[in-house]
Amino acid sequence: MTTIVLFHHAQGLTPGISELGRKIGGRGHVVHTPDYFEGRTFDNILEGYAYVQERGFDSYDQWAEQKVAELPTDAVYIGVSLGVRAAQRLAQTRSGARGAILIEACLPPDEFGTQWPDEVPVQIHGAQDDPLFALEGDLQAAQALIEAHAATDLHTYPGDKHLFCDSSLPGYDAEATDLLVERVRSFVSRV
C-alpha cells in the first residue's frame, strides 16, 4: 500500500479531482486530496489562479508542507496543473519521496533550487495540443527534466483540452483519463 498525495488544479478540489483520486487509489493505496481552497471552487482557471496569487505562492508552498508534515515521507506526489507546483516541489525537496506524477503541467527542473533526486522517478502527462501545457513552456520543461533525469517518462494524449482528466469539467476526455489512470497505477505499483 502506497501513500499518495493528490494536489488539485486552480479550479479547486472539484468532484472530478476527487473521482480521479478514487480511481488512482482503487488498488488499496491511500490517497490524500488536500484542499487549498477550503471547499471553494472557481468557474475557471483564471479566477482560481488569481486567488492563489492574492495569497502568494509562498503561502501555497507552506500550506503544502503543512498538509504532508504528518504523512509518511515515502509518498508519491501527484499534481494536476496548479497542483504540480506542490507535487514537484515536495518530490524534489522532501527526503524519502517515492515518485512524482505531474499532470498537465511541469516546472523547470531547477525551479526549486535543487536538482531532481536520482532516486525519485517522474511521470508527466499532458494533452499534446493543450495551449497551457504545450505552448506555455511546460512541455519544454518536461523535455528538460527528461534530459536531466533518466527516470522520467512523458506521456502525451491527443487533444487540446486543459484539465482533460477532471470529469466534472467540460474538457473531460474519458478515454485519455482511463489511459492516464492505467499508467499512473502502473507507476505507483513499481515505486
Tab-separated table of C-alpha atoms in Angstrom:
chain	number	residue	atom	x	y	z
A	1	MET	CA	0.000	0.000	0.000
A	2	THR	CA	1.346	3.397	-1.054
A	3	THR	CA	0.585	6.830	0.356
A	4	ILE	CA	-0.392	9.186	-2.458
A	5	VAL	CA	-0.972	12.924	-2.156
A	6	LEU	CA	-3.023	14.425	-4.998
A	7	PHE	CA	-2.926	18.226	-5.291
A	8	HIS	CA	-5.822	19.828	-7.181
A	9	HIS	CA	-5.784	22.369	-10.009
A	10	ALA	CA	-6.661	26.086	-9.909
A	11	GLN	CA	-10.410	25.499	-10.046
A	12	GLY	CA	-10.253	23.698	-6.723
A	13	LEU	CA	-10.939	20.280	-5.310
A	14	THR	CA	-13.732	19.534	-7.757
A	15	PRO	CA	-15.798	16.336	-7.801
A	16	GLY	CA	-13.763	15.291	-10.836
A	17	ILE	CA	-10.463	15.515	-8.961
A	18	SER	CA	-11.944	13.577	-6.049
A	19	GLU	CA	-13.064	10.930	-8.544
A	20	LEU	CA	-9.596	10.828	-10.104
A	21	GLY	CA	-8.162	10.220	-6.635
A	22	ARG	CA	-10.581	7.341	-6.062
A	23	LYS	CA	-9.653	5.776	-9.406
A	24	ILE	CA	-5.938	6.041	-8.709
A	25	GLY	CA	-6.341	4.655	-5.211
A	26	GLY	CA	-8.608	1.834	-6.337
A	27	ARG	CA	-5.977	-0.809	-5.661
A	28	GLY	CA	-5.684	-0.272	-1.938
A	29	HIS	CA	-3.490	2.814	-1.937
A	30	VAL	CA	-4.257	5.639	0.465
A	31	VAL	CA	-4.934	8.836	-1.486
A	32	HIS	CA	-4.985	12.194	0.290
A	33	THR	CA	-6.592	15.129	-1.541
A	34	PRO	CA	-5.843	18.278	0.456
A	35	ASP	CA	-7.977	21.307	-0.403
A	36	TYR	CA	-6.058	24.569	-0.660
A	37	PHE	CA	-9.279	26.497	-1.278
A	38	GLU	CA	-11.076	25.039	1.782
A	39	GLY	CA	-14.179	23.943	-0.124
A	40	ARG	CA	-14.258	26.803	-2.573
A	41	THR	CA	-14.182	26.114	-6.309
A	42	PHE	CA	-13.830	28.516	-9.226
A	43	ASP	CA	-15.649	28.665	-12.544
A	44	ASN	CA	-12.423	28.991	-14.490
A	45	ILE	CA	-8.675	28.662	-14.155
A	46	LEU	CA	-8.004	32.403	-14.175
A	47	GLU	CA	-10.222	33.030	-11.131
A	48	GLY	CA	-8.546	30.278	-9.150
A	49	TYR	CA	-5.088	31.340	-10.191
A	50	ALA	CA	-5.850	34.949	-9.178
A	51	TYR	CA	-6.913	33.664	-5.747
A	52	VAL	CA	-3.608	31.825	-5.364
A	53	GLN	CA	-1.668	34.910	-6.440
A	54	GLU	CA	-3.545	37.025	-3.863
A	55	ARG	CA	-2.478	34.660	-1.103
A	56	GLY	CA	1.014	34.277	-2.577
A	57	PHE	CA	2.951	31.273	-3.749
A	58	ASP	CA	4.943	31.233	-0.513
A	59	SER	CA	1.664	30.686	1.322
A	60	TYR	CA	0.762	27.891	-1.110
A	61	ASP	CA	4.151	26.230	-0.580
A	62	GLN	CA	3.808	26.472	3.218
A	63	TRP	CA	0.289	25.028	3.047
A	64	ALA	CA	1.535	22.045	1.008
A	65	GLU	CA	4.334	21.442	3.520
A	66	GLN	CA	1.834	21.507	6.389
A	67	LYS	CA	-0.528	19.090	4.628
A	68	VAL	CA	2.174	16.443	4.261
A	69	ALA	CA	4.004	17.064	7.554
A	70	GLU	CA	2.277	14.194	9.352
A	71	LEU	CA	2.115	11.839	6.369
A	72	PRO	CA	4.752	9.213	5.647
A	73	THR	CA	7.744	10.685	3.840
A	74	ASP	CA	7.784	7.825	1.325
A	75	ALA	CA	4.780	9.173	-0.558
A	76	VAL	CA	4.043	9.579	-4.239
A	77	TYR	CA	3.128	13.180	-5.031
A	78	ILE	CA	0.649	13.895	-7.814
A	79	GLY	CA	-0.285	17.342	-9.046
A	80	VAL	CA	-2.828	18.427	-11.623
A	81	SER	CA	-1.986	21.735	-13.334
A	82	LEU	CA	-1.501	24.234	-10.448
A	83	GLY	CA	-1.091	21.258	-8.093
A	84	VAL	CA	2.074	20.298	-9.971
A	85	ARG	CA	3.862	23.088	-8.111
A	86	ALA	CA	3.282	21.353	-4.765
A	87	ALA	CA	3.881	17.838	-6.085
A	88	GLN	CA	7.075	18.705	-7.910
A	89	ARG	CA	8.453	20.808	-5.071
A	90	LEU	CA	7.819	18.107	-2.463
A	91	ALA	CA	9.218	15.334	-4.668
A	92	GLN	CA	12.372	17.371	-5.236
A	93	THR	CA	12.903	18.639	-1.700
A	94	ARG	CA	11.223	16.284	0.789
A	95	SER	CA	13.516	13.430	1.658
A	96	GLY	CA	12.067	9.967	1.086
A	97	ALA	CA	9.690	10.720	-1.806
A	98	ARG	CA	8.905	7.596	-3.843
A	99	GLY	CA	7.860	9.378	-7.016
A	100	ALA	CA	6.137	12.290	-8.699
A	101	ILE	CA	3.335	12.384	-11.240
A	102	LEU	CA	2.909	15.723	-12.952
A	103	ILE	CA	-0.383	16.085	-14.835
A	104	GLU	CA	-0.999	18.911	-17.306
A	105	ALA	CA	1.950	20.999	-16.119
A	106	CYS	CA	5.675	20.782	-15.452
A	107	LEU	CA	8.077	23.297	-13.989
A	108	PRO	CA	11.744	23.577	-14.986
A	109	PRO	CA	13.851	21.041	-13.105
A	110	ASP	CA	15.814	23.819	-11.381
A	111	GLU	CA	12.693	25.724	-10.228
A	112	PHE	CA	13.246	24.874	-6.577
A	113	GLY	CA	16.991	25.453	-6.446
A	114	THR	CA	17.943	21.809	-6.413
A	115	GLN	CA	18.489	19.040	-8.923
A	116	TRP	CA	15.951	16.281	-9.224
A	117	PRO	CA	16.900	13.457	-6.816
A	118	ASP	CA	18.239	10.422	-8.704
A	119	GLU	CA	16.091	8.015	-6.686
A	120	VAL	CA	12.754	9.750	-7.421
A	121	PRO	CA	11.146	8.667	-10.703
A	122	VAL	CA	8.810	11.033	-12.548
A	123	GLN	CA	5.842	10.570	-14.833
A	124	ILE	CA	4.468	13.536	-16.814
A	125	HIS	CA	1.104	13.678	-18.619
A	126	GLY	CA	-0.421	16.310	-20.890
A	127	ALA	CA	-2.552	16.839	-23.968
A	128	GLN	CA	-0.287	17.335	-26.955
A	129	ASP	CA	-2.134	20.420	-28.250
A	130	ASP	CA	-3.191	21.918	-24.906
A	131	PRO	CA	-2.102	25.563	-25.156
A	132	LEU	CA	-1.413	25.736	-21.406
A	133	PHE	CA	0.790	22.630	-21.491
A	134	ALA	CA	2.303	22.537	-24.964
A	135	LEU	CA	2.689	26.247	-25.697
A	136	GLU	CA	3.477	27.953	-22.375
A	137	GLY	CA	6.731	26.216	-21.506
A	138	ASP	CA	5.512	23.145	-19.631
A	139	LEU	CA	6.300	20.721	-22.444
A	140	GLN	CA	9.755	22.260	-22.783
A	141	ALA	CA	10.243	21.943	-19.017
A	142	ALA	CA	9.214	18.282	-19.264
A	143	GLN	CA	11.773	17.713	-22.015
A	144	ALA	CA	14.448	19.453	-19.903
A	145	LEU	CA	13.556	17.176	-16.985
A	146	ILE	CA	13.890	14.133	-19.256
A	147	GLU	CA	17.365	15.313	-20.265
A	148	ALA	CA	18.371	15.972	-16.639
A	149	HIS	CA	16.817	12.871	-15.084
A	150	ALA	CA	16.824	9.475	-16.761
A	151	ALA	CA	13.908	8.105	-14.713
A	152	THR	CA	11.362	10.425	-16.356
A	153	ASP	CA	8.521	9.309	-18.612
A	154	LEU	CA	6.465	11.712	-20.705
A	155	HIS	CA	3.008	10.710	-21.935
A	156	THR	CA	1.071	12.942	-24.299
A	157	TYR	CA	-2.534	12.481	-25.310
A	158	PRO	CA	-4.433	13.623	-28.396
A	159	GLY	CA	-6.402	16.802	-27.924
A	160	ASP	CA	-6.182	20.420	-26.929
A	161	LYS	CA	-8.130	20.498	-23.664
A	162	HIS	CA	-6.611	21.532	-20.372
A	163	LEU	CA	-7.843	19.613	-17.315
A	164	PHE	CA	-8.891	16.690	-19.509
A	165	CYS	CA	-8.713	14.347	-16.501
A	166	ASP	CA	-11.379	16.176	-14.465
A	167	SER	CA	-14.746	14.532	-15.142
A	168	SER	CA	-16.639	17.495	-13.664
A	169	LEU	CA	-15.334	19.976	-16.247
A	170	PRO	CA	-16.246	20.479	-19.929
A	171	GLY	CA	-12.817	19.458	-21.282
A	172	TYR	CA	-13.004	15.961	-19.798
A	173	ASP	CA	-11.724	13.170	-22.027
A	174	ALA	CA	-12.793	9.797	-20.611
A	175	GLU	CA	-10.594	7.724	-22.928
A	176	ALA	CA	-7.452	9.746	-22.219
A	177	THR	CA	-8.204	9.738	-18.485
A	178	ASP	CA	-8.629	5.958	-18.427
A	179	LEU	CA	-5.225	5.585	-20.086
A	180	LEU	CA	-3.699	8.126	-17.684
A	181	VAL	CA	-5.117	6.250	-14.660
A	182	GLU	CA	-3.769	2.952	-16.005
A	183	ARG	CA	-0.311	4.481	-16.452
A	184	VAL	CA	-0.396	6.120	-13.007
A	185	ARG	CA	-1.412	2.858	-11.325
A	186	SER	CA	1.387	1.020	-13.103
A	187	PHE	CA	3.885	3.691	-11.994
A	188	VAL	CA	2.703	3.545	-8.371
A	189	SER	CA	2.947	-0.263	-8.352
A	190	ARG	CA	6.615	-0.031	-9.465
A	191	VAL	CA	7.894	2.573	-6.992
